[in-house]
mmCIF file of C-alpha atoms and ligand atoms in Angstrom:
data_model
loop_
_atom_site.group_PDB
_atom_site.id
_atom_site.type_symbol
_atom_site.label_atom_id
_atom_site.label_comp_id
_atom_site.label_asym_id
_atom_site.label_seq_id
_atom_site.Cartn_x
_atom_site.Cartn_y
_atom_site.Cartn_z
ATOM 1 C CA UNK A 123 -16.768 206.192 65.874
ATOM 2 C CA UNK A 124 -16.261 209.083 63.523
ATOM 3 C CA UNK A 125 -14.587 210.221 60.359
ATOM 4 C CA UNK A 126 -12.761 213.497 59.981
ATOM 5 C CA UNK A 127 -13.263 216.068 57.219
ATOM 6 C CA UNK A 128 -11.181 219.061 56.428
ATOM 7 C CA UNK A 129 -12.837 221.602 54.153
ATOM 8 C CA UNK A 130 -10.397 224.093 52.662
ATOM 9 C CA UNK A 131 -8.545 224.428 55.915
ATOM 10 C CA UNK A 132 -5.782 227.002 55.950
ATOM 11 C CA UNK A 133 -3.356 228.095 58.644
ATOM 12 C CA UNK A 134 -1.230 231.189 58.499
ATOM 13 C CA UNK A 135 0.797 231.968 61.588
ATOM 14 C CA UNK A 136 1.147 235.644 62.460
ATOM 15 C CA UNK A 137 4.008 237.099 60.457
ATOM 16 C CA UNK A 138 4.616 233.841 58.588
ATOM 17 C CA UNK A 139 3.720 232.304 55.268
ATOM 18 C CA UNK A 140 0.853 229.790 55.172
ATOM 19 C CA UNK A 141 1.838 226.593 56.991
ATOM 20 C CA UNK A 142 -1.193 224.752 55.546
ATOM 21 C CA UNK A 143 -2.870 225.882 52.309
ATOM 22 C CA UNK A 144 -6.585 225.352 51.638
ATOM 23 C CA UNK A 145 -6.407 221.694 52.471
ATOM 24 C CA UNK A 146 -9.362 219.385 51.912
ATOM 25 C CA UNK A 147 -9.228 215.809 53.130
ATOM 26 C CA UNK A 148 -11.788 213.146 53.990
ATOM 27 C CA UNK A 149 -10.842 210.468 56.470
ATOM 28 C CA UNK A 150 -13.458 207.761 56.668
ATOM 29 C CA UNK A 151 -14.721 206.282 59.913
ATOM 30 C CA UNK A 152 -12.228 203.627 61.107
ATOM 31 C CA UNK A 153 -9.727 204.480 58.420
ATOM 32 C CA UNK A 154 -5.984 204.586 59.149
ATOM 33 C CA UNK A 155 -4.428 207.479 57.242
ATOM 34 C CA UNK A 156 -0.748 208.401 57.329
ATOM 35 C CA UNK A 157 0.370 211.929 56.532
ATOM 36 C CA UNK A 158 3.983 211.943 55.457
ATOM 37 C CA UNK A 159 6.245 214.771 54.393
ATOM 38 C CA UNK A 160 9.510 216.517 55.148
ATOM 39 C CA UNK A 161 10.154 218.663 58.199
ATOM 40 C CA UNK A 162 8.218 221.926 58.142
ATOM 41 C CA UNK A 163 5.589 220.860 55.583
ATOM 42 C CA UNK A 164 2.720 221.481 58.010
ATOM 43 C CA UNK A 165 1.949 218.045 59.467
ATOM 44 C CA UNK A 166 1.863 219.042 63.129
ATOM 45 C CA UNK A 167 -0.047 222.212 62.327
ATOM 46 C CA UNK A 168 -2.716 220.143 60.612
ATOM 47 C CA UNK A 169 -3.022 217.684 63.505
ATOM 48 C CA UNK A 170 -3.206 220.511 66.032
ATOM 49 C CA UNK A 171 -6.062 222.089 64.086
ATOM 50 C CA UNK A 172 -7.968 218.801 64.169
ATOM 51 C CA UNK A 173 -7.249 218.482 67.890
ATOM 52 C CA UNK A 174 -8.382 222.050 68.515
ATOM 53 C CA UNK A 175 -5.002 223.211 69.802
ATOM 54 C CA UNK A 176 -4.668 225.618 66.875
ATOM 55 C CA UNK A 177 -7.415 227.679 65.224
ATOM 56 C CA UNK A 178 -7.663 227.491 61.422
ATOM 57 C CA UNK A 179 -7.243 230.842 59.665
ATOM 58 C CA UNK A 180 -9.915 229.705 57.200
ATOM 59 C CA UNK A 181 -11.938 226.603 56.421
ATOM 60 C CA UNK A 182 -13.721 224.070 58.567
ATOM 61 C CA UNK A 183 -12.864 220.945 60.518
ATOM 62 C CA UNK A 184 -15.604 218.327 61.007
ATOM 63 C CA UNK A 185 -15.453 215.296 63.271
ATOM 64 C CA UNK A 186 -18.184 212.728 62.784
ATOM 65 C CA UNK A 187 -19.937 215.209 60.503
ATOM 66 C CA UNK A 188 -20.086 217.861 63.229
ATOM 67 C CA UNK A 189 -18.299 221.193 62.676
ATOM 68 C CA UNK A 190 -15.877 221.599 65.568
ATOM 69 C CA UNK A 191 -14.148 224.903 64.865
ATOM 70 C CA UNK A 192 -15.632 226.431 68.000
ATOM 71 C CA UNK A 193 -15.422 223.265 70.121
ATOM 72 C CA UNK A 194 -12.785 223.021 72.871
ATOM 73 C CA UNK A 195 -10.137 220.281 72.487
ATOM 74 C CA UNK A 196 -11.465 218.305 75.450
ATOM 75 C CA UNK A 197 -14.935 218.145 73.914
ATOM 76 C CA UNK A 198 -13.790 216.848 70.528
ATOM 77 C CA UNK A 199 -13.602 213.166 71.423
ATOM 78 C CA UNK A 200 -10.102 212.812 70.112
ATOM 79 C CA UNK A 201 -6.853 211.731 71.708
ATOM 80 C CA UNK A 202 -3.440 212.836 70.543
ATOM 81 C CA UNK A 203 -0.099 211.111 71.096
ATOM 82 C CA UNK A 204 2.821 213.472 70.708
ATOM 83 C CA UNK A 205 6.419 212.978 69.729
ATOM 84 C CA UNK A 206 7.562 214.285 73.117
ATOM 85 C CA UNK A 207 5.037 212.375 75.132
ATOM 86 C CA UNK A 208 5.175 213.860 78.597
ATOM 87 C CA UNK A 209 4.412 211.120 81.057
ATOM 88 C CA UNK A 210 4.546 212.210 84.671
ATOM 89 C CA UNK A 211 7.755 210.936 86.280
ATOM 90 C CA UNK A 212 6.439 211.082 89.847
ATOM 91 C CA UNK A 213 3.364 208.954 89.072
ATOM 92 C CA UNK A 214 3.119 205.211 88.615
ATOM 93 C CA UNK A 215 2.112 203.831 85.248
ATOM 94 C CA UNK A 216 -1.355 203.201 86.681
ATOM 95 C CA UNK A 217 -1.730 206.802 87.782
ATOM 96 C CA UNK A 218 -0.350 208.105 84.518
ATOM 97 C CA UNK A 219 -3.103 206.206 82.738
ATOM 98 C CA UNK A 220 -5.851 207.082 85.196
ATOM 99 C CA UNK A 221 -4.945 210.713 85.817
ATOM 100 C CA UNK A 222 -6.797 212.237 82.860
ATOM 101 C CA UNK A 223 -9.886 210.130 83.541
ATOM 102 C CA UNK A 224 -10.073 211.223 87.172
ATOM 103 C CA UNK A 225 -9.716 214.824 86.148
ATOM 104 C CA UNK A 226 -12.646 214.409 83.804
ATOM 105 C CA UNK A 227 -14.757 212.980 86.567
ATOM 106 C CA UNK A 228 -14.910 209.416 85.258
ATOM 107 C CA UNK A 229 -16.074 207.245 88.202
ATOM 108 C CA UNK A 230 -13.217 205.255 89.805
ATOM 109 C CA UNK A 231 -14.546 201.776 88.886
ATOM 110 C CA UNK A 232 -14.986 202.833 85.271
ATOM 111 C CA UNK A 233 -11.495 204.418 85.203
ATOM 112 C CA UNK A 234 -10.035 201.249 86.699
ATOM 113 C CA UNK A 235 -11.717 199.100 84.038
ATOM 114 C CA UNK A 236 -10.386 201.284 81.235
ATOM 115 C CA UNK A 237 -6.861 201.425 82.655
ATOM 116 C CA UNK A 238 -6.667 197.648 82.998
ATOM 117 C CA UNK A 239 -8.129 197.089 79.582
ATOM 118 C CA UNK A 240 -5.657 199.486 77.932
ATOM 119 C CA UNK A 241 -2.762 197.951 79.851
ATOM 120 C CA UNK A 242 -3.875 194.525 78.639
ATOM 121 C CA UNK A 243 -4.039 195.660 75.023
ATOM 122 C CA UNK A 244 -0.548 197.146 75.240
ATOM 123 C CA UNK A 245 1.008 194.349 77.297
ATOM 124 C CA UNK A 246 1.981 196.595 80.208
ATOM 125 C CA UNK A 247 -0.270 194.999 82.870
ATOM 126 C CA UNK A 248 2.754 193.904 84.854
ATOM 127 C CA UNK A 249 4.180 197.416 84.936
ATOM 128 C CA UNK A 250 1.268 199.309 86.450
ATOM 129 C CA UNK A 251 3.004 199.931 89.791
ATOM 130 C CA UNK A 252 6.271 201.134 88.306
ATOM 131 C CA UNK A 253 7.384 204.679 87.778
ATOM 132 C CA UNK A 254 8.477 205.851 84.316
ATOM 133 C CA UNK A 255 12.193 205.931 85.178
ATOM 134 C CA UNK A 256 12.026 202.173 85.661
ATOM 135 C CA UNK A 257 10.690 201.628 82.145
ATOM 136 C CA UNK A 258 12.426 201.176 78.798
ATOM 137 C CA UNK A 259 11.835 203.676 76.008
ATOM 138 C CA UNK A 260 9.387 201.362 74.306
ATOM 139 C CA UNK A 261 7.457 200.776 77.521
ATOM 140 C CA UNK A 262 7.189 204.530 78.128
ATOM 141 C CA UNK A 263 5.905 204.923 74.615
ATOM 142 C CA UNK A 264 3.282 202.311 75.361
ATOM 143 C CA UNK A 265 2.192 204.260 78.434
ATOM 144 C CA UNK A 266 1.807 207.365 76.269
ATOM 145 C CA UNK A 267 -0.340 205.408 73.804
ATOM 146 C CA UNK A 268 -2.233 203.912 76.747
ATOM 147 C CA UNK A 269 -3.163 207.372 77.954
ATOM 148 C CA UNK A 270 -4.824 207.957 74.606
ATOM 149 C CA UNK A 271 -6.573 204.561 74.618
ATOM 150 C CA UNK A 272 -8.193 204.980 78.049
ATOM 151 C CA UNK A 273 -10.038 208.006 76.782
ATOM 152 C CA UNK A 274 -11.866 205.770 74.284
ATOM 153 C CA UNK A 275 -11.781 208.550 71.707
ATOM 154 C CA UNK A 276 -13.529 208.583 68.368
ATOM 155 C CA UNK A 277 -10.309 209.577 66.643
ATOM 156 C CA UNK A 278 -6.628 209.010 67.432
ATOM 157 C CA UNK A 279 -4.070 211.531 66.297
ATOM 158 C CA UNK A 280 -0.426 210.456 66.359
ATOM 159 C CA UNK A 281 2.339 212.992 65.815
ATOM 160 C CA UNK A 282 5.588 211.121 65.113
ATOM 161 C CA UNK A 283 5.087 208.971 68.209
ATOM 162 C CA UNK A 284 8.019 206.689 67.445
ATOM 163 C CA UNK A 285 10.717 209.173 66.535
ATOM 164 C CA UNK A 286 12.376 209.061 69.964
ATOM 165 C CA UNK A 287 12.849 205.310 69.836
ATOM 166 C CA UNK A 288 15.839 203.452 68.452
ATOM 167 C CA UNK A 289 15.528 201.719 65.097
ATOM 168 C CA UNK A 290 14.707 198.267 66.442
ATOM 169 C CA UNK A 291 12.033 199.467 68.840
ATOM 170 C CA UNK A 292 10.510 201.592 66.123
ATOM 171 C CA UNK A 293 9.978 198.536 63.987
ATOM 172 C CA UNK A 294 8.364 196.727 66.895
ATOM 173 C CA UNK A 295 6.067 199.603 67.867
ATOM 174 C CA UNK A 296 5.140 200.113 64.223
ATOM 175 C CA UNK A 297 3.769 196.606 64.172
ATOM 176 C CA UNK A 298 1.936 197.185 67.451
ATOM 177 C CA UNK A 299 0.266 200.353 66.258
ATOM 178 C CA UNK A 300 -0.958 198.534 63.194
ATOM 179 C CA UNK A 301 -2.364 195.743 65.361
ATOM 180 C CA UNK A 302 -3.853 198.339 67.691
ATOM 181 C CA UNK A 303 -5.807 199.823 64.820
ATOM 182 C CA UNK A 304 -7.070 196.430 63.819
ATOM 183 C CA UNK A 305 -8.129 195.722 67.365
ATOM 184 C CA UNK A 306 -9.712 199.066 68.259
ATOM 185 C CA UNK A 307 -11.228 199.760 64.838
ATOM 186 C CA UNK A 308 -10.980 203.495 65.461
ATOM 187 C CA UNK A 309 -10.182 206.274 63.018
ATOM 188 C CA UNK A 310 -6.474 207.075 63.142
ATOM 189 C CA UNK A 311 -4.445 209.844 61.618
ATOM 190 C CA UNK A 312 -0.732 209.278 61.914
ATOM 191 C CA UNK A 313 1.926 211.850 61.065
ATOM 192 C CA UNK A 314 5.512 210.968 60.234
ATOM 193 C CA UNK A 315 8.427 212.047 58.101
ATOM 194 C CA UNK A 316 9.569 208.439 57.865
ATOM 195 C CA UNK A 317 8.655 206.983 54.518
ATOM 196 C CA UNK A 318 8.917 203.398 55.760
ATOM 197 C CA UNK A 319 6.321 204.087 58.460
ATOM 198 C CA UNK A 320 4.162 205.712 55.821
ATOM 199 C CA UNK A 321 4.406 202.737 53.493
ATOM 200 C CA UNK A 322 3.840 200.085 56.128
ATOM 201 C CA UNK A 323 1.303 201.560 58.529
ATOM 202 C CA UNK A 324 -1.537 203.188 56.702
ATOM 203 C CA UNK A 325 -4.385 202.004 54.571
ATOM 204 C CA UNK A 326 -3.935 205.325 52.837
ATOM 205 C CA UNK A 327 -0.956 207.609 52.655
ATOM 206 C CA UNK A 328 -1.068 211.354 51.941
ATOM 207 C CA UNK A 329 2.241 212.846 50.856
ATOM 208 C CA UNK A 330 2.541 216.474 51.940
ATOM 209 C CA UNK A 331 4.845 219.119 50.550
ATOM 210 C CA UNK A 332 4.973 222.745 51.684
ATOM 211 C CA UNK A 333 1.495 222.853 53.207
ATOM 212 C CA UNK A 334 -0.266 220.873 50.475
ATOM 213 C CA UNK A 335 -1.150 217.253 49.811
ATOM 214 C CA UNK A 336 0.676 216.241 46.627
ATOM 215 C CA UNK A 337 -0.841 212.797 46.373
ATOM 216 C CA UNK A 338 -3.003 210.475 48.359
ATOM 217 C CA UNK A 339 -3.783 206.802 47.840
ATOM 218 C CA UNK A 340 -3.012 203.260 48.929
ATOM 219 C CA UNK A 341 0.707 203.079 49.779
ATOM 220 C CA UNK A 342 1.665 200.781 46.914
ATOM 221 C CA UNK A 343 -0.421 202.699 44.444
ATOM 222 C CA UNK A 344 1.392 205.913 45.353
ATOM 223 C CA UNK A 345 4.771 204.160 45.308
ATOM 224 C CA UNK A 346 4.134 202.593 41.918
ATOM 225 C CA UNK A 347 2.468 205.608 40.389
ATOM 226 C CA UNK A 348 3.840 208.831 41.797
ATOM 227 C CA UNK A 349 1.977 211.907 40.543
ATOM 228 C CA UNK A 350 4.989 214.169 40.901
ATOM 229 C CA UNK A 351 8.750 214.024 41.100
ATOM 230 C CA UNK A 352 8.523 215.099 44.739
ATOM 231 C CA UNK A 353 6.416 212.070 45.654
ATOM 232 C CA UNK A 354 8.626 209.778 43.560
ATOM 233 C CA UNK A 355 11.717 211.033 45.362
ATOM 234 C CA UNK A 356 10.167 210.995 48.834
ATOM 235 C CA UNK A 357 8.889 207.418 48.932
ATOM 236 C CA UNK A 358 11.518 204.750 48.497
ATOM 237 C CA UNK A 359 14.972 204.232 49.921
ATOM 238 C CA UNK A 360 17.257 204.692 48.117
ATOM 239 C CA UNK A 361 15.010 207.055 46.194
ATOM 240 C CA UNK A 362 14.088 206.890 42.538
ATOM 241 C CA UNK A 363 16.866 207.755 40.075
ATOM 242 C CA UNK A 364 16.286 210.799 37.880
ATOM 243 C CA UNK A 365 18.019 211.378 34.552
ATOM 244 C CA UNK A 366 17.751 214.729 32.777
ATOM 245 C CA UNK A 367 17.105 214.790 29.021
ATOM 246 C CA UNK A 368 14.674 215.541 26.231
ATOM 247 C CA UNK A 369 12.163 213.592 24.171
ATOM 248 C CA UNK A 370 12.321 213.092 20.424
ATOM 249 C CA UNK A 371 10.110 211.163 18.043
ATOM 250 C CA UNK A 372 11.648 208.631 15.692
ATOM 251 C CA UNK A 373 9.505 207.060 12.993
ATOM 252 C CA UNK A 374 8.233 204.364 15.236
ATOM 253 C CA UNK A 375 9.063 205.243 18.812
ATOM 254 C CA UNK A 376 9.472 207.969 21.354
ATOM 255 C CA UNK A 377 13.125 208.396 22.217
ATOM 256 C CA UNK A 378 14.577 209.756 25.430
ATOM 257 C CA UNK A 379 17.850 211.560 24.795
ATOM 258 C CA UNK A 380 19.841 211.594 27.984
ATOM 259 C CA UNK A 381 23.372 212.876 28.514
ATOM 260 C CA UNK A 382 25.421 210.495 26.405
ATOM 261 C CA UNK A 383 22.772 207.906 25.565
ATOM 262 C CA UNK A 384 19.444 207.375 23.822
ATOM 263 C CA UNK A 385 16.734 205.149 25.196
ATOM 264 C CA UNK A 386 13.697 204.045 23.196
ATOM 265 C CA UNK A 387 10.685 204.373 25.457
ATOM 266 C CA UNK A 388 8.339 201.417 25.689
ATOM 267 C CA UNK A 389 5.357 201.336 23.334
ATOM 268 C CA UNK A 390 2.866 201.550 26.147
ATOM 269 C CA UNK A 391 4.280 204.798 27.520
ATOM 270 C CA UNK A 392 2.116 207.616 26.215
ATOM 271 C CA UNK A 393 3.145 211.247 26.413
ATOM 272 C CA UNK A 394 1.332 214.366 25.235
ATOM 273 C CA UNK A 395 2.721 216.529 22.423
ATOM 274 C CA UNK A 396 3.748 219.304 24.837
ATOM 275 C CA UNK A 397 6.350 217.022 26.407
ATOM 276 C CA UNK A 398 8.522 217.204 23.297
ATOM 277 C CA UNK A 399 9.274 220.898 23.806
ATOM 278 C CA UNK A 400 10.371 220.612 27.422
ATOM 279 C CA UNK A 401 13.379 219.530 29.406
ATOM 280 C CA UNK A 402 12.269 216.328 31.142
ATOM 281 C CA UNK A 403 13.515 213.866 33.698
ATOM 282 C CA UNK A 404 13.274 210.138 33.343
ATOM 283 C CA UNK A 405 12.637 208.360 36.635
ATOM 284 C CA UNK A 406 13.397 204.736 37.440
ATOM 285 C CA UNK A 407 13.600 203.019 40.820
ATOM 286 C CA UNK A 408 16.773 201.177 41.892
ATOM 287 C CA UNK A 409 14.989 197.801 41.945
ATOM 288 C CA UNK A 410 13.846 198.260 38.346
ATOM 289 C CA UNK A 411 17.330 198.433 36.799
ATOM 290 C CA UNK A 412 19.230 195.297 35.830
ATOM 291 C CA UNK A 413 22.635 195.016 34.148
ATOM 292 C CA UNK A 414 22.524 193.134 30.858
ATOM 293 C CA UNK A 415 25.856 193.013 28.980
ATOM 294 C CA UNK A 416 24.011 191.822 25.836
ATOM 295 C CA UNK A 417 21.464 194.623 25.821
ATOM 296 C CA UNK A 418 20.667 195.983 22.341
ATOM 297 C CA UNK A 419 21.221 199.648 21.402
ATOM 298 C CA UNK A 420 18.624 202.091 22.733
ATOM 299 C CA UNK A 421 17.434 199.660 25.400
ATOM 300 C CA UNK A 422 19.899 200.545 28.166
ATOM 301 C CA UNK A 423 21.565 203.313 30.151
ATOM 302 C CA UNK A 424 25.350 202.942 29.917
ATOM 303 C CA UNK A 425 27.695 203.508 32.832
ATOM 304 C CA UNK A 426 30.421 202.107 35.043
ATOM 305 C CA UNK A 427 30.326 200.825 38.606
ATOM 306 C CA UNK A 428 31.552 203.444 41.073
ATOM 307 C CA UNK A 429 31.036 201.558 44.301
ATOM 308 C CA UNK A 430 28.980 198.780 45.824
ATOM 309 C CA UNK A 431 27.203 198.708 49.159
ATOM 310 C CA UNK A 432 26.672 195.121 50.239
ATOM 311 C CA UNK A 433 23.762 194.929 52.673
ATOM 312 C CA UNK A 434 23.716 191.179 53.087
ATOM 313 C CA UNK A 435 20.249 190.569 51.685
ATOM 314 C CA UNK A 436 20.937 192.719 48.628
ATOM 315 C CA UNK A 437 23.486 195.125 47.228
ATOM 316 C CA UNK A 438 23.241 198.690 46.073
ATOM 317 C CA UNK A 439 25.378 199.212 42.996
ATOM 318 C CA UNK A 440 26.237 202.879 42.382
ATOM 319 C CA UNK A 441 26.783 203.491 38.703
ATOM 320 C CA UNK A 442 28.289 206.600 37.143
ATOM 321 C CA UNK A 443 26.544 207.508 33.936
ATOM 322 C CA UNK A 444 28.275 210.624 32.646
ATOM 323 C CA UNK A 445 27.696 213.105 35.463
ATOM 324 C CA UNK A 446 24.661 211.273 36.776
ATOM 325 C CA UNK A 447 24.855 208.759 39.603
ATOM 326 C CA UNK A 448 22.392 205.926 39.433
ATOM 327 C CA UNK A 449 21.700 203.277 42.040
ATOM 328 C CA UNK A 450 20.702 199.775 41.027
ATOM 329 C CA UNK A 451 19.454 197.329 43.648
ATOM 330 C CA UNK A 452 20.546 193.748 43.044
ATOM 331 C CA UNK A 453 20.692 190.276 44.399
ATOM 332 C CA UNK A 454 23.420 190.124 47.057
ATOM 333 C CA UNK A 455 25.933 187.910 45.276
ATOM 334 C CA UNK A 456 25.963 189.219 41.709
ATOM 335 C CA UNK A 457 29.465 190.478 40.990
ATOM 336 C CA UNK A 458 29.910 194.163 40.164
ATOM 337 C CA UNK A 459 33.542 195.218 40.624
ATOM 338 C CA UNK A 460 34.384 198.942 40.611
ATOM 339 C CA UNK A 461 34.972 200.210 37.083
ATOM 340 C CA UNK A 462 32.962 197.404 35.429
ATOM 341 C CA UNK A 463 30.934 198.571 32.447
ATOM 342 C CA UNK A 464 27.182 198.448 32.924
ATOM 343 C CA UNK A 465 24.237 198.311 30.603
ATOM 344 C CA UNK A 466 21.366 199.212 32.846
ATOM 345 C CA UNK A 467 18.100 198.021 31.368
ATOM 346 C CA UNK A 468 15.017 199.529 32.992
ATOM 347 C CA UNK A 469 11.885 197.489 33.446
ATOM 348 C CA UNK A 470 9.740 199.013 30.722
ATOM 349 C CA UNK A 471 6.527 199.164 32.710
ATOM 350 C CA UNK A 472 8.242 200.995 35.568
ATOM 351 C CA UNK A 473 9.579 204.130 33.886
ATOM 352 C CA UNK A 474 8.216 207.571 34.769
ATOM 353 C CA UNK A 475 8.615 210.917 33.013
ATOM 354 C CA UNK A 476 8.490 214.253 34.794
ATOM 355 C CA UNK A 477 8.640 217.862 33.701
ATOM 356 C CA UNK A 478 12.056 219.138 34.705
ATOM 357 C CA UNK A 479 10.658 222.522 35.827
ATOM 358 C CA UNK A 480 7.505 221.728 37.820
ATOM 359 C CA UNK A 481 8.132 218.047 38.514
ATOM 360 C CA UNK A 482 4.652 217.071 37.350
ATOM 361 C CA UNK A 483 4.226 213.657 35.752
ATOM 362 C CA UNK A 484 4.180 213.655 31.939
ATOM 363 C CA UNK A 485 3.369 210.099 30.945
ATOM 364 C CA UNK A 486 -0.089 208.671 31.454
ATOM 365 C CA UNK A 487 -0.051 206.920 34.811
ATOM 366 C CA UNK A 488 -0.514 203.188 34.900
ATOM 367 C CA UNK A 489 -2.929 201.352 37.091
ATOM 368 C CA UNK A 490 -1.415 199.278 39.829
ATOM 369 C CA UNK A 491 -2.018 195.667 38.817
ATOM 370 C CA UNK A 492 -4.382 193.834 41.094
ATOM 371 C CA UNK A 493 -3.133 190.311 41.768
HETATM 372 N N1 ATP B 655 3.594 228.633 66.438
HETATM 373 C C1 ATP B 655 4.133 228.935 65.255
HETATM 374 N N2 ATP B 655 4.364 230.196 64.867
HETATM 375 C C2 ATP B 655 4.886 230.494 63.659
HETATM 376 N N3 ATP B 655 5.219 229.575 62.745
HETATM 377 C C3 ATP B 655 5.025 228.294 63.042
HETATM 378 C C4 ATP B 655 4.472 227.875 64.319
HETATM 379 N N4 ATP B 655 4.383 226.528 64.337
HETATM 380 C C5 ATP B 655 4.872 226.120 63.131
HETATM 381 N N5 ATP B 655 5.245 227.161 62.357
HETATM 382 C C6 ATP B 655 5.766 227.079 60.979
HETATM 383 O O1 ATP B 655 4.804 226.421 60.177
HETATM 384 C C7 ATP B 655 5.434 225.512 59.268
HETATM 385 C C8 ATP B 655 4.864 224.108 59.496
HETATM 386 O O2 ATP B 655 5.269 223.653 60.771
HETATM 387 P P1 ATP B 655 4.849 222.230 61.343
HETATM 388 O O3 ATP B 655 5.308 222.165 62.743
HETATM 389 O O4 ATP B 655 3.409 222.020 61.073
HETATM 390 O O5 ATP B 655 5.716 221.256 60.425
HETATM 391 P P2 ATP B 655 5.899 219.667 60.490
HETATM 392 O O6 ATP B 655 5.534 219.140 59.147
HETATM 393 O O7 ATP B 655 5.196 219.119 61.659
HETATM 394 O O8 ATP B 655 7.479 219.519 60.667
HETATM 395 P P3 ATP B 655 8.347 218.450 61.536
HETATM 396 O O9 ATP B 655 8.430 217.193 60.701
HETATM 397 O O10 ATP B 655 9.668 219.124 61.651
HETATM 398 O O11 ATP B 655 7.668 218.256 62.845
HETATM 399 C C9 ATP B 655 6.917 225.635 59.528
HETATM 400 O O12 ATP B 655 7.453 226.505 58.552
HETATM 401 C C10 ATP B 655 7.011 226.220 60.907
HETATM 402 O O13 ATP B 655 8.175 226.996 61.057
HETATM 403 MG MG1 MG B 656 5.829 218.158 63.441
#
């Protein structure tokens, strides 16, 4: 078992800008960390540096406290599962699993034990004699994960392992990877650009943007308390709504002046003096906006229904508020005909304020309530 540390690790490809900037990250022994971010933000580069497939331009990688910068990938005690898992088409499932072990000189009885154990964990025992073309996509994916398991590594690295699967299989494999972590109790670092995987899989999620970690924490903590507009917009589907405006002080309250409306901010929302001189954006998630026709002045965002997406379990009501489009998530059967006037009342404890220029959070962040 081993944790992973990155100490100011940087990667600049020849002729390119830095793909990963001075990144420091501690992954504890047995922890399950998900790195999430948009395409090109440096996720694969980071994993490949941990695996030893890419050399850091600067900084140090440690596995189990041991610096590994000069250590060959095969001697790092890690196993990586790639997006384009190449399983050998001409070999049976058994041989696909055993191949790497034989090459490493693992004795046949020991290799056989590990192959059968991994197959048992993944529920592919009955498929060991088949060739990959006779497997479903999900079964092939299991074989790819199995090849990592048989190595009994100290650390698993997953690079978007589910992105080739259809939506239903992805959900199923997501659950299995979570159970796998519970069962193996091994350190796992999982990379994805899928925010649902990030929210559901990890004990900790690190949101990456352009080669940097913008925020890291327990998934719900990051969701509830985004440090930046980027994080707020990245986690959540549909994403958080953002309304441009400015802040003003009245005698008793802080007021947000949006385009065509004024909203009194809740008492508990504290903002520094500098925020009053800046263009800002007010952020509120779709599930935190309810329509209340009786809402008092300065407690709501006015608008009109543009269209409704009925999803069966809920509906997404798109509301036009001046030029801004806002989405409000509601109970499936509440009526909201197109054109209907809306008074969208935000849940006061769920509002966020960001600087319009840098996207950094302006209001003091709340603590996530512990039940
Ligand atoms: N071998 C390379 N040579 C030059 N530039 C590279 C190389 N590999 C990656 N890059 C660049 O480094 C940046 C980070 O790439 P990386 O593959 O790490 O992104 P990613 O977050 O994994 O993206 P995706 O979600 O699309 O897989 C990108 O701008 C990419 O073009
Ligand atoms: Mg990648």
